[in-house]
Amino acid sequence: MDVVKEVLAKHQKELDKYKPITVEKHLECRLDVGSLLITDPNDFDDRELRANKEEYLTALTRENTQLLVNAIWELPTERVDESIVAKLPEPTTVLPRLRKPPGPRPLTKWEKFAKEKGITKKKKDKKTYDETMDKWVPTYGFKRAEAEKAKDWVLEVPQNADPNTDMFQKKIDLRNEKVAKNEIQRMKNIVRAKKIDMPRSGYLGPEAASSSQLLTAVTVAKSSTASVGKFQNKLPKEKEARGLGIKELIPGGKRKASHITQTPEKEANLDLIKSVLNKKPKLDVSKAVSMEKRDNRLAREAEAENEPGKKGGKKPKGKGSRKAVGKKSKGNRGQRAPGKKAQAGRKRR
C-alpha cells in the first residue's frame, strides 16, 4: 500500500506542474492579438497579495498569458519553412509614438533612371566559368579576389607607359578610386533624399583649386562651428574671402549675432546680478552739468524779467538792429535810368 501511495503522490506532483488551459475570470479581459496585448480589468485579491505576493502575481500572469495564447491558436495558420505560423490581425490599440513612422526609402539617381527607362535588375549567378583558368570562379565575394590574383599573375606594361611602372599598384589605385567614387555617390544620394543643400565650394585639389577658392573653403570651414567661427584663431596676415555668394556659403550667416562672448560666463552673470541688486543710481556727469547750466540760465532770465524799468525783460535794440529802409530790389528785372548815377553802398550778397 505504501508503494501505491508513493506512486500516486508522485503522479499528482507531475500533474500539478501542468496547469489547465481554461481560465475563468469574473470580468472578461480585453485582448488585442495584433499587438499581443491583454488588459485585465479585475481587481487584485488583497488577502492573497499580502499573504504571498510573488506566487499570486506569478499565477495571475500565467492565467493572462494563457488567455492570450488561446486567442493566438484560434487564428488561421500556415506553414512556412516547416514551421506553423499564425497570421496576426491588425492591431486595435493606438500606441503613442515619439516620431512619425518612417516612410518608403527614396529612390537613388540610378534607380529613378532605371524606373523611367524600364531597366530591370538581372540576378547574377554566384559562379561563372572562366575560360582562362578553365574552372568555375565566384562572381563576387572574398574568394573573387583570390581568383583575380591567380588569373592576373602577370600584367602587360603598355608601350606608351614607363617600363618601371608597377602595374599591380596601378590596378589597386584604380580600384580604390572606384570605391571612393561609389562612396561619394552614395553620400550624394543621401543628401538628395534628405533635401539638403550641398556646398558649392571646397578643396578641389592643388591642380584645380585657385587661391580664391581655397580662401573661400577656409572661410567656410572656420565658420562651420557651433559659435559660427567666433573663437577660431587666425593666422598672421590672414584674409577673409570676399565676393558674391560668400555669405550664402557660410552656415548661420543669416542668423542674428551669437550671444556667446569672450567674457567668461561666471563674470557675465556676476555683472548682471550686480546691476540688478545695486540700489544706487548711476551718475551721468555730462547730463548733470547740462542740467545745472540750464537751471542757471533760467534763473538769470527770471531775474532780468523782474528788474524795474524794463518791460518784458527784452534787450534794447542797437544800431545794428535797425532795419534797412528802402525800396525792395527788383531782382534784375528793372531798367537802369540812363542819366542817374549809381549810389555807392554795401553790395548785396
PDB file of C-alpha atoms in Angstrom, residues 8 18 30 32 42 48 66 68 80 96 106 111 142 167 175 182 190 192 203 224 242 244 291 293 302 343:
ATOM      1  CA  LEU A   8       0.030   8.217  -6.742  1.00  0.00           C
ATOM      2  CA  TYR A  18       0.816  21.377 -15.879  1.00  0.00           C
ATOM      3  CA  ARG A  30      -9.668  42.831 -23.332  1.00  0.00           C
ATOM      4  CA  ASP A  32      -5.507  42.912 -28.782  1.00  0.00           C
ATOM      5  CA  ASN A  42     -10.326  42.533 -12.499  1.00  0.00           C
ATOM      6  CA  GLU A  48      -3.660  36.620  -1.238  1.00  0.00           C
ATOM      7  CA  GLN A  66      -2.764  31.548 -21.245  1.00  0.00           C
ATOM      8  CA  LEU A  68      -3.512  35.387 -24.996  1.00  0.00           C
ATOM      9  CA  VAL A  80       6.423  28.434 -43.714  1.00  0.00           C
ATOM     10  CA  PRO A  96       1.791  56.708 -28.623  1.00  0.00           C
ATOM     11  CA  PRO A 106      13.614  57.397 -51.589  1.00  0.00           C
ATOM     12  CA  GLU A 111      17.035  53.604 -59.508  1.00  0.00           C
ATOM     13  CA  PHE A 142      36.090  37.402 -50.854  1.00  0.00           C
ATOM     14  CA  MET A 167      51.022  47.810 -62.896  1.00  0.00           C
ATOM     15  CA  ARG A 175      40.128  50.073 -57.666  1.00  0.00           C
ATOM     16  CA  ASN A 182      30.955  54.991 -55.212  1.00  0.00           C
ATOM     17  CA  ILE A 190      21.651  60.557 -49.020  1.00  0.00           C
ATOM     18  CA  ARG A 192      19.472  64.355 -52.261  1.00  0.00           C
ATOM     19  CA  TYR A 203      39.092  71.718 -51.540  1.00  0.00           C
ATOM     20  CA  SER A 224      31.145  75.803 -39.572  1.00  0.00           C
ATOM     21  CA  ARG A 242      35.037  88.316 -50.233  1.00  0.00           C
ATOM     22  CA  LEU A 244      29.392  87.437 -54.490  1.00  0.00           C
ATOM     23  CA  MET A 291      21.052 120.331 -16.237  1.00  0.00           C
ATOM     24  CA  LYS A 293      23.664 125.103 -16.841  1.00  0.00           C
ATOM     25  CA  ALA A 302      13.792 135.237 -14.338  1.00  0.00           C
ATOM     26  CA  GLN A 343      24.801 155.266 -55.368  1.00  0.00           C
TER      27      GLN A 343
END
